[in-house]
């Protein structure tokens, strides 16, 4: 059974149509990489999946719940879908540990001590347990992004969305974040990753999609996508990026 | 530690004061202005025609105006409670920062060097202007011979501090507060200031020039200092007890109410009324609130939540037009407010517990405010109000901040709300309040407000002024806080949304903490403005600190003739205002530094 099902999703920002009818399905445990030029609607699409943006036409069904304006549904879906942002968006007034335990304590209503144990496990998993009591401002970009991944994982989500997680990072830091994401993919997490890291796509993705001008122009397995693309637009995109 | 690195010092001076011709010129110009200012002030203060006894002798008038002496114990208890809770807080929240004796001695030596410098440049003559003839006259004030004893004492102190700085001793920085408080109290016991006695013809005689003036205040102040130190030690002892900290925080919220409505006011309580009406109503609301908190998320009760809320809205609206005691109206409003937010917060045992505490505190606060605001006082004072002098200034400043800050937060959040009615009402209140001058609002409080109040509700003039002040500074707070809210990047909201937080959690855990810390400097300057603006109440006939000095003492002829001696008093008043505002701004700078830890 597919865990996310989007049918003919359309979205306008004023007069500008950002999504011109996207349909896709993703199975549990699948890793999907979405790429495309800027302004192609790829970020908008994954932000629609946890309702940070509202789509105006079509339907999105996440884990059997359709996204509507019902706040209860939105909150239910958001606690099942973790999201990692391009600009980290950690809470600067809370320590790393508090950043991670905030949602489990207040949204999942877990006890503080349990959440802290879990948070330390997650920090161990992303490789920075020694930074637990620092503030986000004292960490490097790569460390901040890893904390952001740990924060999303603390909710024990079924799906993880990554919105260009490495675009704001220095080249040396990209690797440490990608390593964490690879490990996550291997553990069987369902992931949708918007990225330009083609190496990551080749190595980890089950499927790769190319967005252009609000439409999905190609959907393929990584090998086919890179070696034998069907669409001319894909060829052009790959020639520019590789 | 006394060996100052001279080379480094010269370099610092060179780089900061004489780095270019322009800065050299500026340095000389500023020093000239500052030195002239000091010499002028010093000459003014020491001129023989100044009667500083007009300040010292009127201390009681300054502090409490006409408050009856028989009830002074109430004021001492207020001050004492304030100090005890300060001591507890200093102990509980002490940061463990250490300082050494030698560092402290260095600071004091710097101060003494400053005083020595000022003594050397002080003028020897001063100008006095005769009030009758307007003739200016040069008089000697502080001859060089007179300076020698003072200078030798200062030099002696320097030596003492130098020797003390050799001792290797470290102590907690927060403990310093008790030492700083101890010094003036020692002075109260040691200092001899001539007391004035009057003979039968109301002429001044000085029977005992060495009798301490502070006879009536030194014992209470000493007791207060002792309880401060005791409270500090208790605070240190319970440092790791979280419940104790919560209790002290809540006490800080309730303390001003206690002071206002029970100790300062000595309210006339109708016991019958209290037992028949107020207490049952209070307990009833308390129970309903707690029951709502604990059972609202129950599966069966949940279905009826809509009906419950609807019923509550109708009953509340109806009660506003019915003849019921004020506590019922206020309690219903509060319950309605709570019932809206309860379902979101009280989903866990912890949420329920903290919500219960908030409910009890806010209900008690409301009850106290109503009781204190509407009951009559038994304290009889000649003139219009029980409060006067510094106690009035203090009351306006503290209550202005205390009530208006939460009001400002609510108004700011309301103005940012997406619900059109709430947004409209909040914007309306803010714009209405801000578009009218404070003085106009004061007149509104003193003259017109009675017309707008419902039948049977009467507020004391001071309470009306407090209400107006709360709204006035609340509107300004709201605009400041709105600025802080806008400074929060969109990503923070998205991140909070993405982890599934609801609006209440988002506001209280993510948005407000960041917004408030971004605007601490503006908030402190608003508080300082409020403190100083309180002197405007003179316009509606209240005697605040400034008015006492300017109007009362300047016209005082009984028991001693102080007519015309208002300038000394103005200087004293300015000094007191300066001490309080300066301390406040220094504290806030330290606070900012502590908050800045997590900033990028």
Tab-separated table of C-alpha atoms in Angstrom, chain B residues 104-386:
chain	number	residue	atom	x	y	z
B	104	UNK	CA	36.934	44.297	44.694
B	105	UNK	CA	39.722	46.406	46.245
B	106	UNK	CA	40.820	47.482	42.788
B	107	UNK	CA	37.299	48.715	42.032
B	108	UNK	CA	37.119	50.619	45.325
B	109	UNK	CA	40.585	52.097	44.759
B	110	UNK	CA	39.463	53.391	41.380
B	111	UNK	CA	36.455	55.025	43.028
B	112	UNK	CA	38.703	56.610	45.690
B	113	UNK	CA	41.086	57.878	43.022
B	114	UNK	CA	38.068	59.467	41.362
B	115	UNK	CA	36.995	61.141	44.618
B	116	UNK	CA	40.542	62.413	45.240
B	117	UNK	CA	40.607	63.906	41.762
B	118	UNK	CA	37.231	65.562	42.295
B	119	UNK	CA	38.350	66.917	45.690
B	120	UNK	CA	41.413	68.483	44.086
B	121	UNK	CA	39.502	70.199	41.299
B	122	UNK	CA	36.589	71.342	43.494
B	123	UNK	CA	36.073	75.114	43.502
B	124	UNK	CA	37.048	77.224	46.501
B	125	UNK	CA	34.357	79.811	46.024
B	126	UNK	CA	30.699	79.826	45.155
B	127	UNK	CA	28.223	82.431	44.049
B	128	UNK	CA	25.118	83.124	46.067
B	129	UNK	CA	22.308	85.354	44.950
B	130	UNK	CA	20.403	87.164	47.613
B	131	UNK	CA	16.688	86.581	47.091
B	132	UNK	CA	15.691	89.974	48.441
B	133	UNK	CA	18.072	92.230	46.533
B	134	UNK	CA	19.230	90.022	43.671
B	135	UNK	CA	22.863	90.893	44.389
B	136	UNK	CA	25.422	88.248	43.439
B	137	UNK	CA	28.075	87.569	45.986
B	138	UNK	CA	31.233	85.421	46.029
B	139	UNK	CA	31.705	83.291	49.147
B	140	UNK	CA	34.406	80.881	50.220
B	141	UNK	CA	33.153	77.321	50.419
B	142	UNK	CA	35.847	74.692	50.546
B	143	UNK	CA	39.286	76.031	51.340
B	144	UNK	CA	42.440	74.045	50.664
B	145	UNK	CA	43.059	73.759	54.387
B	146	UNK	CA	39.681	72.054	54.767
B	147	UNK	CA	40.552	69.523	52.091
B	148	UNK	CA	43.598	68.157	53.866
B	149	UNK	CA	41.736	65.992	56.430
B	150	UNK	CA	39.489	64.566	53.731
B	151	UNK	CA	42.414	63.850	51.427
B	152	UNK	CA	44.375	62.172	54.208
B	153	UNK	CA	41.399	59.943	55.048
B	154	UNK	CA	41.088	58.990	51.375
B	155	UNK	CA	44.801	58.235	51.126
B	156	UNK	CA	44.560	56.164	54.293
B	157	UNK	CA	41.700	54.184	52.721
B	158	UNK	CA	43.806	53.641	49.617
B	159	UNK	CA	46.545	52.116	51.783
B	160	UNK	CA	43.969	49.918	53.545
B	161	UNK	CA	42.612	48.661	50.234
B	162	UNK	CA	46.126	48.050	48.973
B	163	UNK	CA	46.894	45.912	52.023
B	164	UNK	CA	43.534	44.107	51.777
B	165	UNK	CA	44.169	43.279	48.139
B	166	UNK	CA	47.128	41.135	49.230
B	167	UNK	CA	44.753	38.746	51.002
B	168	UNK	CA	43.773	35.862	48.802
B	169	UNK	CA	40.050	35.512	49.343
B	170	UNK	CA	37.310	34.473	46.952
B	171	UNK	CA	33.588	34.771	47.499
B	172	UNK	CA	30.329	34.513	45.605
B	173	UNK	CA	29.400	37.550	43.577
B	174	UNK	CA	25.772	37.408	44.673
B	175	UNK	CA	26.820	37.562	48.327
B	176	UNK	CA	28.172	41.031	47.599
B	177	UNK	CA	24.598	42.356	47.609
B	178	UNK	CA	24.321	41.753	51.352
B	179	UNK	CA	27.618	43.592	51.898
B	180	UNK	CA	26.471	46.505	49.777
B	181	UNK	CA	23.289	46.664	51.858
B	182	UNK	CA	25.231	46.306	55.074
B	183	UNK	CA	27.348	49.414	54.474
B	184	UNK	CA	24.498	51.983	54.572
B	185	UNK	CA	23.091	50.303	57.664
B	186	UNK	CA	26.409	50.668	59.460
B	187	UNK	CA	26.310	54.297	58.429
B	188	UNK	CA	22.833	54.654	59.937
B	189	UNK	CA	24.269	53.555	63.280
B	190	UNK	CA	27.495	55.536	63.064
B	191	UNK	CA	26.604	58.724	61.305
B	192	UNK	CA	25.823	61.671	63.501
B	193	UNK	CA	23.647	64.285	61.931
B	194	UNK	CA	22.497	67.192	64.051
B	195	UNK	CA	18.855	66.949	64.931
B	196	UNK	CA	16.807	70.066	65.031
B	197	UNK	CA	14.841	71.018	68.088
B	198	UNK	CA	12.570	73.985	68.291
B	199	UNK	CA	12.085	76.238	71.242
B	200	UNK	CA	8.842	77.855	72.301
B	201	UNK	CA	9.036	80.546	69.637
B	202	UNK	CA	9.595	78.039	66.883
B	203	UNK	CA	13.219	79.054	66.622
B	204	UNK	CA	15.841	76.480	65.746
B	205	UNK	CA	18.082	75.288	68.542
B	206	UNK	CA	20.609	72.458	68.282
B	207	UNK	CA	20.494	70.726	71.640
B	208	UNK	CA	22.460	67.634	70.717
B	209	UNK	CA	24.545	68.051	67.617
B	210	UNK	CA	25.699	64.455	67.745
B	211	UNK	CA	22.418	62.680	68.098
B	212	UNK	CA	21.877	60.258	65.237
B	213	UNK	CA	19.030	61.294	63.017
B	214	UNK	CA	18.207	57.763	62.064
B	215	UNK	CA	16.897	56.718	65.468
B	216	UNK	CA	13.474	55.844	64.118
B	217	UNK	CA	14.673	54.020	61.029
B	218	UNK	CA	17.899	52.306	61.982
B	219	UNK	CA	16.299	49.474	63.937
B	220	UNK	CA	13.771	48.485	61.245
B	221	UNK	CA	16.421	48.752	58.540
B	222	UNK	CA	18.805	46.581	60.533
B	223	UNK	CA	16.087	43.964	61.029
B	224	UNK	CA	15.325	44.073	57.316
B	225	UNK	CA	18.974	43.625	56.439
B	226	UNK	CA	19.205	40.665	58.787
B	227	UNK	CA	16.164	39.018	57.240
B	228	UNK	CA	17.623	39.664	53.795
B	229	UNK	CA	20.804	37.796	54.679
B	230	UNK	CA	18.826	35.006	56.333
B	231	UNK	CA	16.619	34.714	53.251
B	232	UNK	CA	19.721	34.652	51.051
B	233	UNK	CA	21.170	31.762	53.040
B	234	UNK	CA	17.840	29.899	52.923
B	235	UNK	CA	17.765	30.481	49.182
B	236	UNK	CA	21.270	29.037	48.792
B	237	UNK	CA	20.257	26.025	50.863
B	238	UNK	CA	17.199	25.274	48.704
B	239	UNK	CA	18.983	26.108	45.466
B	240	UNK	CA	18.299	22.762	43.827
B	241	UNK	CA	14.667	22.481	44.893
B	242	UNK	CA	12.600	23.231	41.818
B	243	UNK	CA	9.306	23.498	43.693
B	244	UNK	CA	10.798	26.146	45.951
B	245	UNK	CA	11.745	28.224	42.912
B	246	UNK	CA	8.233	27.911	41.520
B	247	UNK	CA	6.785	28.954	44.872
B	248	UNK	CA	9.007	32.035	45.035
B	249	UNK	CA	8.141	32.987	41.447
B	250	UNK	CA	4.433	32.754	42.223
B	251	UNK	CA	4.937	34.748	45.414
B	252	UNK	CA	6.546	37.512	43.374
B	253	UNK	CA	3.349	37.672	41.351
B	254	UNK	CA	1.104	37.741	44.405
B	255	UNK	CA	3.277	39.939	46.628
B	256	UNK	CA	2.316	43.336	45.162
B	257	UNK	CA	-1.341	42.427	45.564
B	258	UNK	CA	-0.853	41.481	49.167
B	259	UNK	CA	1.028	44.694	49.780
B	260	UNK	CA	-1.538	46.798	47.987
B	261	UNK	CA	-4.801	45.411	49.201
B	262	UNK	CA	-4.073	44.086	52.681
B	263	UNK	CA	-1.086	45.792	54.219
B	264	UNK	CA	-1.050	49.218	52.689
B	265	UNK	CA	-4.754	49.559	52.506
B	266	UNK	CA	-6.081	48.169	55.792
B	267	UNK	CA	-9.386	47.441	54.096
B	268	UNK	CA	-12.679	47.713	55.855
B	269	UNK	CA	-13.909	44.141	55.643
B	270	UNK	CA	-17.516	43.219	56.125
B	271	UNK	CA	-17.011	39.738	57.533
B	272	UNK	CA	-20.643	38.776	57.045
B	273	UNK	CA	-20.502	39.772	53.403
B	274	UNK	CA	-17.234	37.946	52.967
B	275	UNK	CA	-18.497	34.660	54.377
B	276	UNK	CA	-21.934	34.872	52.753
B	277	UNK	CA	-20.873	35.967	49.267
B	278	UNK	CA	-17.228	36.263	48.365
B	279	UNK	CA	-15.730	33.094	49.807
B	280	UNK	CA	-18.415	30.718	48.458
B	281	UNK	CA	-18.206	32.363	45.028
B	282	UNK	CA	-14.421	32.111	45.047
B	283	UNK	CA	-14.440	28.443	46.068
B	284	UNK	CA	-17.158	27.695	43.531
B	285	UNK	CA	-15.135	29.140	40.670
B	286	UNK	CA	-12.019	27.392	41.917
B	287	UNK	CA	-13.785	24.007	41.853
B	288	UNK	CA	-15.441	24.534	38.471
B	289	UNK	CA	-12.106	25.560	36.966
B	290	UNK	CA	-10.198	22.602	38.384
B	291	UNK	CA	-12.955	20.163	37.334
B	292	UNK	CA	-12.874	21.604	33.814
B	293	UNK	CA	-9.112	21.250	33.676
B	294	UNK	CA	-9.181	17.613	34.789
B	295	UNK	CA	-12.203	16.297	32.891
B	296	UNK	CA	-12.440	18.296	29.690
B	297	UNK	CA	-10.389	15.828	27.684
B	298	UNK	CA	-12.387	12.883	28.992
B	299	UNK	CA	-13.953	10.976	26.067
B	300	UNK	CA	-17.540	11.390	27.293
B	301	UNK	CA	-17.254	14.989	28.429
B	302	UNK	CA	-15.544	16.022	25.196
B	303	UNK	CA	-18.795	15.697	23.264
B	304	UNK	CA	-20.461	18.318	25.437
B	305	UNK	CA	-17.589	20.789	25.265
B	306	UNK	CA	-19.319	22.856	22.564
B	307	UNK	CA	-22.533	23.160	24.610
B	308	UNK	CA	-20.542	23.991	27.741
B	309	UNK	CA	-18.678	26.781	25.956
B	310	UNK	CA	-21.858	28.161	24.417
B	311	UNK	CA	-23.631	28.145	27.788
B	312	UNK	CA	-20.661	29.850	29.393
B	313	UNK	CA	-20.663	32.616	26.773
B	314	UNK	CA	-24.389	33.246	27.317
B	315	UNK	CA	-24.113	33.242	31.118
B	316	UNK	CA	-21.091	35.556	31.033
B	317	UNK	CA	-22.776	38.028	28.713
B	318	UNK	CA	-25.942	37.933	30.819
B	319	UNK	CA	-24.027	38.455	34.064
B	320	UNK	CA	-22.531	41.661	32.703
B	321	UNK	CA	-26.012	43.202	32.641
B	322	UNK	CA	-27.363	41.621	35.811
B	323	UNK	CA	-27.005	42.830	39.370
B	324	UNK	CA	-24.455	40.376	40.725
B	325	UNK	CA	-21.298	40.988	42.703
B	326	UNK	CA	-18.283	41.965	40.676
B	327	UNK	CA	-16.405	38.771	41.557
B	328	UNK	CA	-19.016	36.703	39.680
B	329	UNK	CA	-18.634	38.765	36.530
B	330	UNK	CA	-14.851	38.724	36.633
B	331	UNK	CA	-14.749	35.029	37.537
B	332	UNK	CA	-17.027	34.112	34.615
B	333	UNK	CA	-14.887	36.086	32.179
B	334	UNK	CA	-11.774	34.399	33.474
B	335	UNK	CA	-13.385	30.956	33.304
B	336	UNK	CA	-14.431	31.606	29.704
B	337	UNK	CA	-10.904	32.626	28.782
B	338	UNK	CA	-9.545	29.491	30.416
B	339	UNK	CA	-12.097	27.166	28.885
B	340	UNK	CA	-10.974	28.237	25.426
B	341	UNK	CA	-7.338	27.287	26.014
B	342	UNK	CA	-7.821	24.324	28.374
B	343	UNK	CA	-8.398	21.557	25.771
B	344	UNK	CA	-5.126	22.331	24.035
B	345	UNK	CA	-2.978	22.376	27.172
B	346	UNK	CA	-4.475	19.905	29.624
B	347	UNK	CA	-3.752	16.752	27.677
B	348	UNK	CA	-1.047	15.463	30.017
B	349	UNK	CA	-0.765	15.140	33.786
B	350	UNK	CA	1.975	17.777	33.772
B	351	UNK	CA	-0.091	20.194	31.685
B	352	UNK	CA	-3.046	19.708	34.027
B	353	UNK	CA	-0.943	20.393	37.076
B	354	UNK	CA	0.620	23.583	35.745
B	355	UNK	CA	-2.719	24.767	34.391
B	356	UNK	CA	-4.265	24.261	37.844
B	357	UNK	CA	-1.562	26.434	39.387
B	358	UNK	CA	-2.095	29.140	36.757
B	359	UNK	CA	-5.854	28.987	37.345
B	360	UNK	CA	-5.558	29.312	41.123
B	361	UNK	CA	-3.060	32.162	40.825
B	362	UNK	CA	-5.091	34.124	38.319
B	363	UNK	CA	-8.359	33.644	40.198
B	364	UNK	CA	-6.757	34.690	43.480
B	365	UNK	CA	-5.172	37.666	41.747
B	366	UNK	CA	-8.491	38.767	40.355
B	367	UNK	CA	-10.240	38.356	43.692
B	368	UNK	CA	-7.520	40.315	45.471
B	369	UNK	CA	-7.560	43.084	42.897
B	370	UNK	CA	-11.314	43.450	43.134
B	371	UNK	CA	-11.281	43.316	46.919
B	372	UNK	CA	-8.434	45.789	47.126
B	373	UNK	CA	-9.804	48.018	44.411
B	374	UNK	CA	-13.371	48.355	45.623
B	375	UNK	CA	-13.208	48.063	49.407
B	376	UNK	CA	-12.888	51.142	51.531
B	377	UNK	CA	-9.852	51.711	53.653
B	378	UNK	CA	-9.750	52.338	57.365
B	379	UNK	CA	-6.692	54.507	57.163
B	380	UNK	CA	-7.649	58.114	57.608
B	381	UNK	CA	-5.427	60.634	55.924
B	382	UNK	CA	-5.935	64.360	55.727
B	383	UNK	CA	-6.199	65.201	52.060
B	384	UNK	CA	-7.342	63.180	49.118
B	385	UNK	CA	-5.322	59.988	49.068
B	386	UNK	CA	-3.570	57.547	51.364
